Amino acid sequence: MDFEAFVSEIEENGWDVHGIEVYERGKLTRRWGDTDGAVYDVFSVTKTVLSIAFGMACDREKISPDDLLMKYLPREKKEKMSPAQREAFGKITLRRLLTMSVGELPFQAAGESYLDFALGCALQRPEEKTFNYSNVSAYLVGVALTEALGEDVGTFIERNLFAPLGITKFSYERCPEGYFYGASRMKLTVNELSRIGMLLCNGGVYDGRRLLSEQYVRTATSVQQMNREGGYGYFIWKYRDGFSITGKGGQRCYCLPEAGLMITYLSDMGENARALRECMERTLLEG
């Protein structure tokens, strides 16, 4: 590992990287930049946070990946759906949404009611399990989880995940109808993302306290739906021998169990996010 080379390339290229943390065997061994000061957009890292909340609800037997989405939709929303829409969406399980395997959902919801928008989408082949990365899938999981818990998902996350992890600087948003927007729009510090990663790397245990079942972590971080990137779990990407918590602009937490390594960084790289990842791999994993 050549951490200095990684930092040097970032500085030489003028890349917009906010901060980096490296953990070896569970211990913080290297850090650079702003890791615990400001919060930054983490985009689809929000989906992984939602997945953890979903797992906690599963552990409490409030919900299951095998449940149908329709079970948790508000009655007034189901009554507005056409018979064809009710039939199509009646075949969609929460597992399909968690694994992004509903092939015909659009990427983004819009309008004053994201839920009306989502449930108005035409599904011609609802049984077909095709990988299709969609914010709508995550949003619908958040709606279902809200209804299953009988409380706001954001409040549930704050109490059951953020508080035990000591995460205090976060922010997140809700949709126009008030549901936790589980697809994106969350901000965290680098260290706060590391804490979430450490929970998953440790099989659901943080600071000696079990917050999430080992079975759920194992399932959520392993391949449940294949894609060209190597596979996808429950809102978590497969990466090498481990997994990656990923945001679109270069927000990453890589867990590599064979090497006993976890690497976290937040950046605002846009289309250059791949270049940063390749630099990380060359200097930290292969150097």
PDB file of C-alpha atoms in Angstrom:
ATOM      1  CA  MET A   1       0.000   0.000   0.000  1.00  0.00           C
ATOM      2  CA  ASP A   2       1.330   3.407  -1.028  1.00  0.00           C
ATOM      3  CA  PHE A   3      -1.028   5.885   0.638  1.00  0.00           C
ATOM      4  CA  GLU A   4       1.319   8.787  -0.048  1.00  0.00           C
ATOM      5  CA  ALA A   5       1.189   8.035  -3.786  1.00  0.00           C
ATOM      6  CA  PHE A   6      -2.613   8.024  -3.680  1.00  0.00           C
ATOM      7  CA  VAL A   7      -2.708  11.433  -1.997  1.00  0.00           C
ATOM      8  CA  SER A   8      -0.001  12.762  -4.322  1.00  0.00           C
ATOM      9  CA  GLU A   9      -1.972  11.838  -7.454  1.00  0.00           C
ATOM     10  CA  ILE A  10      -5.096  13.451  -6.019  1.00  0.00           C
ATOM     11  CA  GLU A  11      -3.228  16.686  -5.362  1.00  0.00           C
ATOM     12  CA  GLU A  12      -1.364  16.656  -8.692  1.00  0.00           C
ATOM     13  CA  ASN A  13      -4.601  16.155 -10.633  1.00  0.00           C
ATOM     14  CA  GLY A  14      -6.495  18.725  -8.598  1.00  0.00           C
ATOM     15  CA  TRP A  15      -9.248  16.206  -7.922  1.00  0.00           C
ATOM     16  CA  ASP A  16     -12.076  17.353  -5.679  1.00  0.00           C
ATOM     17  CA  VAL A  17     -11.576  14.797  -2.914  1.00  0.00           C
ATOM     18  CA  HIS A  18     -12.793  15.852   0.518  1.00  0.00           C
ATOM     19  CA  GLY A  19     -11.198  13.211   2.716  1.00  0.00           C
ATOM     20  CA  ILE A  20      -9.932   9.641   2.977  1.00  0.00           C
ATOM     21  CA  GLU A  21      -9.772   7.043   5.747  1.00  0.00           C
ATOM     22  CA  VAL A  22      -8.049   3.637   5.662  1.00  0.00           C
ATOM     23  CA  TYR A  23      -8.783   0.933   8.235  1.00  0.00           C
ATOM     24  CA  GLU A  24      -6.674  -2.196   8.667  1.00  0.00           C
ATOM     25  CA  ARG A  25      -8.051  -5.007  10.831  1.00  0.00           C
ATOM     26  CA  GLY A  26     -10.648  -2.598  12.155  1.00  0.00           C
ATOM     27  CA  LYS A  27      -8.173   0.133  13.141  1.00  0.00           C
ATOM     28  CA  LEU A  28      -7.859   3.565  11.533  1.00  0.00           C
ATOM     29  CA  THR A  29      -4.296   3.643  10.166  1.00  0.00           C
ATOM     30  CA  ARG A  30      -4.307   6.460   7.608  1.00  0.00           C
ATOM     31  CA  ARG A  31      -6.349   9.574   6.992  1.00  0.00           C
ATOM     32  CA  TRP A  32      -6.149  12.650   4.788  1.00  0.00           C
ATOM     33  CA  GLY A  33      -8.263  15.729   4.259  1.00  0.00           C
ATOM     34  CA  ASP A  34     -11.508  16.630   5.998  1.00  0.00           C
ATOM     35  CA  THR A  35     -12.769  13.395   7.506  1.00  0.00           C
ATOM     36  CA  ASP A  36     -14.864  14.548  10.456  1.00  0.00           C
ATOM     37  CA  GLY A  37     -15.588  18.231   9.948  1.00  0.00           C
ATOM     38  CA  ALA A  38     -18.079  19.011   7.202  1.00  0.00           C
ATOM     39  CA  VAL A  39     -20.820  16.836   5.768  1.00  0.00           C
ATOM     40  CA  TYR A  40     -20.900  16.132   2.034  1.00  0.00           C
ATOM     41  CA  ASP A  41     -23.406  14.707  -0.435  1.00  0.00           C
ATOM     42  CA  VAL A  42     -23.221  10.921  -0.486  1.00  0.00           C
ATOM     43  CA  PHE A  43     -25.942  10.370  -3.108  1.00  0.00           C
ATOM     44  CA  SER A  44     -26.751   6.633  -3.405  1.00  0.00           C
ATOM     45  CA  VAL A  45     -24.962   5.762  -0.190  1.00  0.00           C
ATOM     46  CA  THR A  46     -28.410   6.687   1.132  1.00  0.00           C
ATOM     47  CA  LYS A  47     -29.711   3.456  -0.397  1.00  0.00           C
ATOM     48  CA  THR A  48     -27.345   1.397   1.747  1.00  0.00           C
ATOM     49  CA  VAL A  49     -28.497   3.263   4.850  1.00  0.00           C
ATOM     50  CA  LEU A  50     -32.074   2.387   3.854  1.00  0.00           C
ATOM     51  CA  SER A  51     -31.051  -1.245   3.379  1.00  0.00           C
ATOM     52  CA  ILE A  52     -29.667  -1.348   6.927  1.00  0.00           C
ATOM     53  CA  ALA A  53     -32.915   0.120   8.275  1.00  0.00           C
ATOM     54  CA  PHE A  54     -34.838  -2.475   6.287  1.00  0.00           C
ATOM     55  CA  GLY A  55     -32.683  -5.218   7.809  1.00  0.00           C
ATOM     56  CA  MET A  56     -33.336  -3.901  11.304  1.00  0.00           C
ATOM     57  CA  ALA A  57     -37.075  -4.045  10.604  1.00  0.00           C
ATOM     58  CA  CYS A  58     -36.672  -7.606   9.290  1.00  0.00           C
ATOM     59  CA  ASP A  59     -34.892  -8.548  12.514  1.00  0.00           C
ATOM     60  CA  ARG A  60     -37.909  -7.185  14.401  1.00  0.00           C
ATOM     61  CA  GLU A  61     -40.231  -9.201  12.111  1.00  0.00           C
ATOM     62  CA  LYS A  62     -41.928  -6.031  10.896  1.00  0.00           C
ATOM     63  CA  ILE A  63     -41.251  -6.747   7.215  1.00  0.00           C
ATOM     64  CA  SER A  64     -39.651  -9.322   4.911  1.00  0.00           C
ATOM     65  CA  PRO A  65     -37.913  -9.173   1.507  1.00  0.00           C
ATOM     66  CA  ASP A  66     -40.424 -11.757   0.296  1.00  0.00           C
ATOM     67  CA  ASP A  67     -43.410  -9.538   1.081  1.00  0.00           C
ATOM     68  CA  LEU A  68     -45.271  -8.039  -1.836  1.00  0.00           C
ATOM     69  CA  LEU A  69     -45.007  -4.284  -2.297  1.00  0.00           C
ATOM     70  CA  MET A  70     -48.793  -4.040  -2.535  1.00  0.00           C
ATOM     71  CA  LYS A  71     -49.109  -5.240   1.076  1.00  0.00           C
ATOM     72  CA  TYR A  72     -47.675  -1.945   2.302  1.00  0.00           C
ATOM     73  CA  LEU A  73     -49.152   0.595  -0.078  1.00  0.00           C
ATOM     74  CA  PRO A  74     -51.654   3.049   1.437  1.00  0.00           C
ATOM     75  CA  ARG A  75     -55.221   2.029   0.628  1.00  0.00           C
ATOM     76  CA  GLU A  76     -56.043   5.288  -1.117  1.00  0.00           C
ATOM     77  CA  LYS A  77     -53.075   4.824  -3.450  1.00  0.00           C
ATOM     78  CA  LYS A  78     -54.086   1.272  -4.358  1.00  0.00           C
ATOM     79  CA  GLU A  79     -57.649   2.393  -5.056  1.00  0.00           C
ATOM     80  CA  LYS A  80     -56.370   4.947  -7.574  1.00  0.00           C
ATOM     81  CA  MET A  81     -54.465   2.311  -9.550  1.00  0.00           C
ATOM     82  CA  SER A  82     -56.019   0.765 -12.658  1.00  0.00           C
ATOM     83  CA  PRO A  83     -56.749  -2.979 -12.586  1.00  0.00           C
ATOM     84  CA  ALA A  84     -53.816  -3.539 -14.947  1.00  0.00           C
ATOM     85  CA  GLN A  85     -51.456  -1.623 -12.658  1.00  0.00           C
ATOM     86  CA  ARG A  86     -52.670  -3.461  -9.583  1.00  0.00           C
ATOM     87  CA  GLU A  87     -52.080  -6.761 -11.332  1.00  0.00           C
ATOM     88  CA  ALA A  88     -48.602  -5.807 -12.521  1.00  0.00           C
ATOM     89  CA  PHE A  89     -47.390  -4.309  -9.252  1.00  0.00           C
ATOM     90  CA  GLY A  90     -49.029  -7.191  -7.397  1.00  0.00           C
ATOM     91  CA  LYS A  91     -46.192  -9.395  -8.689  1.00  0.00           C
ATOM     92  CA  ILE A  92     -43.375  -7.231  -7.313  1.00  0.00           C
ATOM     93  CA  THR A  93     -41.737  -8.308  -4.052  1.00  0.00           C
ATOM     94  CA  LEU A  94     -39.597  -6.057  -1.910  1.00  0.00           C
ATOM     95  CA  ARG A  95     -36.642  -8.303  -2.724  1.00  0.00           C
ATOM     96  CA  ARG A  96     -37.023  -7.350  -6.378  1.00  0.00           C
ATOM     97  CA  LEU A  97     -36.835  -3.671  -5.424  1.00  0.00           C
ATOM     98  CA  LEU A  98     -33.893  -4.164  -3.035  1.00  0.00           C
ATOM     99  CA  THR A  99     -31.920  -5.902  -5.790  1.00  0.00           C
ATOM    100  CA  MET A 100     -32.881  -3.473  -8.576  1.00  0.00           C
ATOM    101  CA  SER A 101     -34.421  -6.303 -10.579  1.00  0.00           C
ATOM    102  CA  VAL A 102     -37.606  -4.592 -11.778  1.00  0.00           C
ATOM    103  CA  GLY A 103     -36.553  -3.893 -15.333  1.00  0.00           C
ATOM    104  CA  GLU A 104     -39.065  -1.274 -16.412  1.00  0.00           C
ATOM    105  CA  LEU A 105     -39.022   1.340 -13.664  1.00  0.00           C
ATOM    106  CA  PRO A 106     -37.660   4.762 -14.681  1.00  0.00           C
ATOM    107  CA  PHE A 107     -34.579   6.128 -12.950  1.00  0.00           C
ATOM    108  CA  GLN A 108     -36.208   9.068 -11.183  1.00  0.00           C
ATOM    109  CA  ALA A 109     -39.640   9.944  -9.804  1.00  0.00           C
ATOM    110  CA  ALA A 110     -41.107  13.387 -10.416  1.00  0.00           C
ATOM    111  CA  GLY A 111     -44.109  15.579  -9.668  1.00  0.00           C
ATOM    112  CA  GLU A 112     -45.915  16.478  -6.461  1.00  0.00           C
ATOM    113  CA  SER A 113     -46.510  12.804  -5.618  1.00  0.00           C
ATOM    114  CA  TYR A 114     -43.550  10.509  -6.210  1.00  0.00           C
ATOM    115  CA  LEU A 115     -45.716   7.573  -5.179  1.00  0.00           C
ATOM    116  CA  ASP A 116     -48.424   8.324  -7.746  1.00  0.00           C
ATOM    117  CA  PHE A 117     -45.684   8.695 -10.352  1.00  0.00           C
ATOM    118  CA  ALA A 118     -44.088   5.365  -9.426  1.00  0.00           C
ATOM    119  CA  LEU A 119     -47.347   3.430  -9.324  1.00  0.00           C
ATOM    120  CA  GLY A 120     -48.360   4.909 -12.668  1.00  0.00           C
ATOM    121  CA  CYS A 121     -45.359   3.372 -14.435  1.00  0.00           C
ATOM    122  CA  ALA A 122     -46.299   0.783 -17.044  1.00  0.00           C
ATOM    123  CA  LEU A 123     -44.843  -2.647 -16.304  1.00  0.00           C
ATOM    124  CA  GLN A 124     -45.293  -4.844 -19.376  1.00  0.00           C
ATOM    125  CA  ARG A 125     -43.093  -7.669 -18.042  1.00  0.00           C
ATOM    126  CA  PRO A 126     -43.354  -7.531 -14.236  1.00  0.00           C
ATOM    127  CA  GLU A 127     -42.126 -11.116 -13.785  1.00  0.00           C
ATOM    128  CA  GLU A 128     -38.883 -10.476 -15.673  1.00  0.00           C
ATOM    129  CA  LYS A 129     -35.902 -10.129 -13.319  1.00  0.00           C
ATOM    130  CA  THR A 130     -33.612  -7.728 -15.148  1.00  0.00           C
ATOM    131  CA  PHE A 131     -31.092  -5.465 -13.416  1.00  0.00           C
ATOM    132  CA  ASN A 132     -32.263  -1.879 -13.742  1.00  0.00           C
ATOM    133  CA  TYR A 133     -30.696   0.746 -11.487  1.00  0.00           C
ATOM    134  CA  SER A 134     -33.527   3.017 -10.371  1.00  0.00           C
ATOM    135  CA  ASN A 135     -34.087   5.559  -7.618  1.00  0.00           C
ATOM    136  CA  VAL A 136     -37.768   4.632  -7.829  1.00  0.00           C
ATOM    137  CA  SER A 137     -36.997   1.141  -6.514  1.00  0.00           C
ATOM    138  CA  ALA A 138     -35.334   2.575  -3.411  1.00  0.00           C
ATOM    139  CA  TYR A 139     -38.098   5.113  -2.923  1.00  0.00           C
ATOM    140  CA  LEU A 140     -40.749   2.372  -2.967  1.00  0.00           C
ATOM    141  CA  VAL A 141     -38.816   0.347  -0.389  1.00  0.00           C
ATOM    142  CA  GLY A 142     -38.769   3.432   1.825  1.00  0.00           C
ATOM    143  CA  VAL A 143     -42.537   3.842   1.466  1.00  0.00           C
ATOM    144  CA  ALA A 144     -43.140   0.181   2.302  1.00  0.00           C
ATOM    145  CA  LEU A 145     -40.835   0.381   5.294  1.00  0.00           C
ATOM    146  CA  THR A 146     -42.611   3.495   6.592  1.00  0.00           C
ATOM    147  CA  GLU A 147     -45.954   1.729   6.446  1.00  0.00           C
ATOM    148  CA  ALA A 148     -44.573  -1.455   8.022  1.00  0.00           C
ATOM    149  CA  LEU A 149     -42.958   0.406  10.924  1.00  0.00           C
ATOM    150  CA  GLY A 150     -45.809   2.823  11.424  1.00  0.00           C
ATOM    151  CA  GLU A 151     -43.302   5.643  11.817  1.00  0.00           C
ATOM    152  CA  ASP A 152     -41.051   7.877   9.763  1.00  0.00           C
ATOM    153  CA  VAL A 153     -38.071   5.944   8.422  1.00  0.00           C
ATOM    154  CA  GLY A 154     -35.724   8.873   8.974  1.00  0.00           C
ATOM    155  CA  THR A 155     -36.646   8.976  12.659  1.00  0.00           C
ATOM    156  CA  PHE A 156     -36.186   5.188  12.870  1.00  0.00           C
ATOM    157  CA  ILE A 157     -32.712   5.500  11.306  1.00  0.00           C
ATOM    158  CA  GLU A 158     -31.697   8.303  13.653  1.00  0.00           C
ATOM    159  CA  ARG A 159     -32.692   6.301  16.725  1.00  0.00           C
ATOM    160  CA  ASN A 160     -31.596   2.794  15.742  1.00  0.00           C
ATOM    161  CA  LEU A 161     -28.585   3.382  13.475  1.00  0.00           C
ATOM    162  CA  PHE A 162     -27.131   6.871  13.733  1.00  0.00           C
ATOM    163  CA  ALA A 163     -27.341   7.237  17.517  1.00  0.00           C
ATOM    164  CA  PRO A 164     -25.598   3.906  18.293  1.00  0.00           C
ATOM    165  CA  LEU A 165     -22.900   4.690  15.702  1.00  0.00           C
ATOM    166  CA  GLY A 166     -22.336   8.178  17.102  1.00  0.00           C
ATOM    167  CA  ILE A 167     -23.371   9.798  13.817  1.00  0.00           C
ATOM    168  CA  THR A 168     -24.519  13.345  14.643  1.00  0.00           C
ATOM    169  CA  LYS A 169     -23.701  15.646  11.718  1.00  0.00           C
ATOM    170  CA  PHE A 170     -25.923  14.006   9.085  1.00  0.00           C
ATOM    171  CA  SER A 171     -28.731  15.507   7.050  1.00  0.00           C
ATOM    172  CA  TYR A 172     -31.337  13.937   4.776  1.00  0.00           C
ATOM    173  CA  GLU A 173     -34.512  14.836   2.908  1.00  0.00           C
ATOM    174  CA  ARG A 174     -38.067  13.623   2.423  1.00  0.00           C
ATOM    175  CA  CYS A 175     -40.249  13.568  -0.678  1.00  0.00           C
ATOM    176  CA  PRO A 176     -43.087  16.080  -1.229  1.00  0.00           C
ATOM    177  CA  GLU A 177     -45.525  13.678   0.496  1.00  0.00           C
ATOM    178  CA  GLY A 178     -43.267  13.345   3.528  1.00  0.00           C
ATOM    179  CA  TYR A 179     -41.717   9.907   3.021  1.00  0.00           C
ATOM    180  CA  PHE A 180     -38.009   9.461   3.735  1.00  0.00           C
ATOM    181  CA  TYR A 181     -36.305   9.757   0.338  1.00  0.00           C
ATOM    182  CA  GLY A 182     -34.207   6.630   0.521  1.00  0.00           C
ATOM    183  CA  ALA A 183     -32.572   6.914  -2.891  1.00  0.00           C
ATOM    184  CA  SER A 184     -30.296   9.929  -2.329  1.00  0.00           C
ATOM    185  CA  ARG A 185     -30.145  13.417  -0.732  1.00  0.00           C
ATOM    186  CA  MET A 186     -28.203  12.477   2.378  1.00  0.00           C
ATOM    187  CA  LYS A 187     -25.058  14.162   3.688  1.00  0.00           C
ATOM    188  CA  LEU A 188     -22.421  12.581   5.938  1.00  0.00           C
ATOM    189  CA  THR A 189     -18.829  13.139   6.978  1.00  0.00           C
ATOM    190  CA  VAL A 190     -16.141  10.727   5.775  1.00  0.00           C
ATOM    191  CA  ASN A 191     -15.869   9.269   9.261  1.00  0.00           C
ATOM    192  CA  GLU A 192     -19.626   8.811   9.534  1.00  0.00           C
ATOM    193  CA  LEU A 193     -19.604   6.762   6.330  1.00  0.00           C
ATOM    194  CA  SER A 194     -16.722   4.735   7.760  1.00  0.00           C
ATOM    195  CA  ARG A 195     -18.822   3.943  10.821  1.00  0.00           C
ATOM    196  CA  ILE A 196     -21.598   2.599   8.605  1.00  0.00           C
ATOM    197  CA  GLY A 197     -19.065   0.561   6.644  1.00  0.00           C
ATOM    198  CA  MET A 198     -17.542  -0.824   9.831  1.00  0.00           C
ATOM    199  CA  LEU A 199     -20.953  -2.007  11.013  1.00  0.00           C
ATOM    200  CA  LEU A 200     -21.343  -4.042   7.838  1.00  0.00           C
ATOM    201  CA  CYS A 201     -17.708  -5.210   7.780  1.00  0.00           C
ATOM    202  CA  ASN A 202     -18.212  -6.538  11.322  1.00  0.00           C
ATOM    203  CA  GLY A 203     -21.323  -8.484  10.367  1.00  0.00           C
ATOM    204  CA  GLY A 204     -23.778  -6.138  12.062  1.00  0.00           C
ATOM    205  CA  VAL A 205     -21.804  -5.436  15.247  1.00  0.00           C
ATOM    206  CA  TYR A 206     -20.462  -2.001  16.200  1.00  0.00           C
ATOM    207  CA  ASP A 207     -18.402  -1.274  19.308  1.00  0.00           C
ATOM    208  CA  GLY A 208     -19.362  -4.649  20.755  1.00  0.00           C
ATOM    209  CA  ARG A 209     -23.098  -4.131  20.253  1.00  0.00           C
ATOM    210  CA  ARG A 210     -25.149  -6.046  17.688  1.00  0.00           C
ATOM    211  CA  LEU A 211     -27.363  -3.674  15.710  1.00  0.00           C
ATOM    212  CA  LEU A 212     -28.150  -5.870  12.714  1.00  0.00           C
ATOM    213  CA  SER A 213     -28.325  -9.631  12.281  1.00  0.00           C
ATOM    214  CA  GLU A 214     -25.346 -11.370  10.721  1.00  0.00           C
ATOM    215  CA  GLN A 215     -27.692 -13.244   8.381  1.00  0.00           C
ATOM    216  CA  TYR A 216     -29.100 -10.022   6.937  1.00  0.00           C
ATOM    217  CA  VAL A 217     -25.627  -8.519   6.476  1.00  0.00           C
ATOM    218  CA  ARG A 218     -24.414 -11.659   4.717  1.00  0.00           C
ATOM    219  CA  THR A 219     -27.366 -11.616   2.326  1.00  0.00           C
ATOM    220  CA  ALA A 220     -27.355  -7.859   1.724  1.00  0.00           C
ATOM    221  CA  THR A 221     -23.630  -7.728   0.899  1.00  0.00           C
ATOM    222  CA  SER A 222     -23.523 -10.793  -1.363  1.00  0.00           C
ATOM    223  CA  VAL A 223     -24.654 -11.120  -4.972  1.00  0.00           C
ATOM    224  CA  GLN A 224     -28.429 -11.385  -5.261  1.00  0.00           C
ATOM    225  CA  GLN A 225     -28.728 -10.004  -8.797  1.00  0.00           C
ATOM    226  CA  MET A 226     -26.032 -10.242 -11.449  1.00  0.00           C
ATOM    227  CA  ASN A 227     -25.094  -7.269 -13.591  1.00  0.00           C
ATOM    228  CA  ARG A 228     -22.156  -6.215 -15.760  1.00  0.00           C
ATOM    229  CA  GLU A 229     -20.402  -4.657 -12.733  1.00  0.00           C
ATOM    230  CA  GLY A 230     -20.135  -8.051 -11.026  1.00  0.00           C
ATOM    231  CA  GLY A 231     -23.277  -8.246  -8.955  1.00  0.00           C
ATOM    232  CA  TYR A 232     -25.597  -6.440  -6.560  1.00  0.00           C
ATOM    233  CA  GLY A 233     -27.002  -7.244  -3.107  1.00  0.00           C
ATOM    234  CA  TYR A 234     -29.586  -5.235  -1.198  1.00  0.00           C
ATOM    235  CA  PHE A 235     -28.647  -1.695  -2.308  1.00  0.00           C
ATOM    236  CA  ILE A 236     -24.967  -2.696  -1.967  1.00  0.00           C
ATOM    237  CA  TRP A 237     -22.509  -3.412  -4.802  1.00  0.00           C
ATOM    238  CA  LYS A 238     -20.265  -6.455  -5.033  1.00  0.00           C
ATOM    239  CA  TYR A 239     -16.579  -5.458  -5.159  1.00  0.00           C
ATOM    240  CA  ARG A 240     -13.723  -7.959  -5.473  1.00  0.00           C
ATOM    241  CA  ASP A 241     -13.892 -10.338  -2.476  1.00  0.00           C
ATOM    242  CA  GLY A 242     -16.075  -7.902  -0.551  1.00  0.00           C
ATOM    243  CA  PHE A 243     -18.497  -5.102  -1.281  1.00  0.00           C
ATOM    244  CA  SER A 244     -18.805  -1.377  -1.891  1.00  0.00           C
ATOM    245  CA  ILE A 245     -21.105   1.298  -0.499  1.00  0.00           C
ATOM    246  CA  THR A 246     -21.337   3.629  -3.464  1.00  0.00           C
ATOM    247  CA  GLY A 247     -22.473   7.132  -4.402  1.00  0.00           C
ATOM    248  CA  LYS A 248     -22.504   8.414  -7.961  1.00  0.00           C
ATOM    249  CA  GLY A 249     -20.010  11.261  -7.641  1.00  0.00           C
ATOM    250  CA  GLY A 250     -17.153   9.273  -6.133  1.00  0.00           C
ATOM    251  CA  GLN A 251     -18.381   8.489  -2.637  1.00  0.00           C
ATOM    252  CA  ARG A 252     -17.075   5.094  -1.589  1.00  0.00           C
ATOM    253  CA  CYS A 253     -16.589   2.719   1.291  1.00  0.00           C
ATOM    254  CA  TYR A 254     -14.853  -0.475   0.203  1.00  0.00           C
ATOM    255  CA  CYS A 255     -14.839  -3.502   2.507  1.00  0.00           C
ATOM    256  CA  LEU A 256     -12.255  -6.156   1.571  1.00  0.00           C
ATOM    257  CA  PRO A 257     -12.394  -8.958   4.148  1.00  0.00           C
ATOM    258  CA  GLU A 258      -9.526 -11.104   2.813  1.00  0.00           C
ATOM    259  CA  ALA A 259      -7.124  -8.187   3.164  1.00  0.00           C
ATOM    260  CA  GLY A 260      -8.714  -6.982   6.426  1.00  0.00           C
ATOM    261  CA  LEU A 261      -9.031  -3.615   4.730  1.00  0.00           C
ATOM    262  CA  MET A 262     -11.659  -0.880   4.563  1.00  0.00           C
ATOM    263  CA  ILE A 263     -11.159   2.264   2.487  1.00  0.00           C
ATOM    264  CA  THR A 264     -13.521   5.243   2.669  1.00  0.00           C
ATOM    265  CA  TYR A 265     -13.437   8.456   0.686  1.00  0.00           C
ATOM    266  CA  LEU A 266     -15.843  11.211  -0.237  1.00  0.00           C
ATOM    267  CA  SER A 267     -15.341  13.263  -3.356  1.00  0.00           C
ATOM    268  CA  ASP A 268     -17.206  15.300  -5.929  1.00  0.00           C
ATOM    269  CA  MET A 269     -15.713  13.802  -9.075  1.00  0.00           C
ATOM    270  CA  GLY A 270     -18.657  13.449 -11.435  1.00  0.00           C
ATOM    271  CA  GLU A 271     -17.510  11.615 -14.561  1.00  0.00           C
ATOM    272  CA  ASN A 272     -13.968  11.323 -13.137  1.00  0.00           C
ATOM    273  CA  ALA A 273     -15.089   9.052 -10.302  1.00  0.00           C
ATOM    274  CA  ARG A 274     -13.744   6.050 -12.199  1.00  0.00           C
ATOM    275  CA  ALA A 275     -10.302   7.635 -12.490  1.00  0.00           C
ATOM    276  CA  LEU A 276     -10.193   8.113  -8.720  1.00  0.00           C
ATOM    277  CA  ARG A 277     -11.201   4.503  -8.140  1.00  0.00           C
ATOM    278  CA  GLU A 278      -8.546   3.244 -10.537  1.00  0.00           C
ATOM    279  CA  CYS A 279      -5.942   5.379  -8.787  1.00  0.00           C
ATOM    280  CA  MET A 280      -7.013   3.954  -5.432  1.00  0.00           C
ATOM    281  CA  GLU A 281      -6.748   0.411  -6.745  1.00  0.00           C
ATOM    282  CA  ARG A 282      -3.309   1.010  -8.247  1.00  0.00           C
ATOM    283  CA  THR A 283      -1.817   2.671  -5.166  1.00  0.00           C
ATOM    284  CA  LEU A 284      -3.635   1.061  -2.237  1.00  0.00           C
ATOM    285  CA  LEU A 285      -4.584  -2.405  -3.463  1.00  0.00           C
ATOM    286  CA  GLU A 286      -1.915  -3.232  -6.014  1.00  0.00           C
ATOM    287  CA  GLY A 287       0.960  -0.936  -5.075  1.00  0.00           C
TER     288      GLY A 287
END
